[in-house]
């Protein structure tokens, strides 16, 4: 009888983890669709970079000032939708830029397919093996900071080979963050599905942008 | 390469940094013993946010 307590707790903890995971994936799927829809609206009405920049700043404000306050309530879900919708508006002109290339639709489709494959593959790997990738956190964050500094430097240096390399590095680092974040949900390190959704969404968003840049450079005639 | 596109990739990364940095900072503040959070940490976070913002503006203009 003495072992009943811990067993019940473990069972409850596993149920709670599965609930967080299920809610995260459900919210992630809905927000990705919403983001794609707002990006489509942005392209359909040909909203320019100005609207995109404003939408980006608004999403920045949501993540800085609104989300930390509402992430533990149901209002957090609406904040995530607002955040992802605004990011969709912000990415619309970039996608339109690539669609204007001669093989634009192929570039965008390849980037989307690549992003989907990376996300599904890595998530399936973590969910199947149940490995703990928390050891990667420090390494990934340092790699991320180095990549950001190099990208800022390259704005002034303008070395095309470096931007190709950096796009690949960003895709690699964000893929690592997918492993890290999914593993955190599974091991119970992340119990808030709103925060987990935002983390995974931003990983996917950056992988898509990185791949778009990589494939776009190859396809730019 | 179009500098605007690189700027947008950088913008996404900045957003990523803020999204991770804020919960981490809140967590740090919550778990720090009372009265031990150094003043320089607040200043450093504020400075980092301002620098990120300025660099983002530089990259898109």
Tab-separated table of N, CA and C in Angstrom, chain A residues 13 16-17 20 132 134 180-193 195-196, chain B residues 27:
chain	number	residue	atom	x	y	z
A	13	UNK	N	1.090	12.618	-13.172
A	13	UNK	CA	2.079	13.460	-13.842
A	13	UNK	C	2.161	13.138	-15.332
A	16	UNK	N	-0.854	14.602	-16.996
A	16	UNK	CA	-0.711	16.060	-17.128
A	16	UNK	C	0.219	16.396	-18.289
A	17	UNK	N	1.321	15.624	-18.422
A	17	UNK	CA	2.268	15.859	-19.515
A	17	UNK	C	1.590	15.624	-20.856
A	20	UNK	N	-0.661	18.532	-21.668
A	20	UNK	CA	0.098	19.707	-22.147
A	20	UNK	C	0.512	19.500	-23.599
A	132	UNK	N	15.918	12.829	-23.171
A	132	UNK	CA	15.953	14.152	-22.548
A	132	UNK	C	17.035	14.990	-23.239
A	134	UNK	N	17.637	18.187	-22.616
A	134	UNK	CA	17.873	19.422	-21.863
A	134	UNK	C	19.353	19.816	-21.846
A	180	UNK	N	14.814	20.298	-28.105
A	180	UNK	CA	14.903	20.778	-26.723
A	180	UNK	C	13.505	21.070	-26.145
A	181	UNK	N	12.690	21.806	-26.932
A	181	UNK	CA	11.367	22.212	-26.430
A	181	UNK	C	10.417	21.017	-26.283
A	182	UNK	N	10.424	20.127	-27.288
A	182	UNK	CA	9.547	18.959	-27.217
A	182	UNK	C	9.948	18.087	-26.032
A	183	UNK	N	11.258	17.948	-25.857
A	183	UNK	CA	11.757	17.142	-24.739
A	183	UNK	C	11.357	17.758	-23.399
A	184	UNK	N	11.364	19.093	-23.330
A	184	UNK	CA	10.965	19.781	-22.088
A	184	UNK	C	9.502	19.508	-21.753
A	185	UNK	N	8.653	19.470	-22.797
A	185	UNK	CA	7.232	19.197	-22.554
A	185	UNK	C	7.076	17.765	-22.032
A	186	UNK	N	7.774	16.844	-22.677
A	186	UNK	CA	7.633	15.421	-22.314
A	186	UNK	C	8.151	15.149	-20.898
A	187	UNK	N	9.246	15.797	-20.549
A	187	UNK	CA	9.834	15.525	-19.225
A	187	UNK	C	9.159	16.351	-18.119
A	188	UNK	N	8.185	17.170	-18.503
A	188	UNK	CA	7.452	17.943	-17.496
A	188	UNK	C	8.116	19.270	-17.145
A	189	UNK	N	9.140	19.655	-17.915
A	189	UNK	CA	9.834	20.928	-17.671
A	189	UNK	C	8.995	22.126	-18.093
A	190	UNK	N	8.092	21.902	-19.030
A	190	UNK	CA	7.194	22.977	-19.488
A	190	UNK	C	5.764	22.532	-19.238
A	191	UNK	N	5.070	23.273	-18.391
A	191	UNK	CA	3.705	22.862	-18.049
A	191	UNK	C	2.656	23.819	-18.602
A	192	UNK	N	3.125	24.893	-19.223
A	192	UNK	CA	2.186	25.878	-19.764
A	192	UNK	C	2.119	25.714	-21.281
A	193	UNK	N	0.977	25.287	-21.800
A	193	UNK	CA	0.921	25.007	-23.240
A	193	UNK	C	0.919	26.263	-24.094
A	195	UNK	N	2.853	28.935	-23.514
A	195	UNK	CA	4.284	29.241	-23.680
A	195	UNK	C	4.962	28.220	-24.595
A	196	UNK	N	4.582	26.945	-24.428
A	196	UNK	CA	5.170	25.889	-25.263
A	196	UNK	C	4.812	26.112	-26.732
B	27	UNK	N	11.658	33.895	-14.396
B	27	UNK	CA	11.997	32.724	-13.599
B	27	UNK	C	13.160	33.023	-12.653
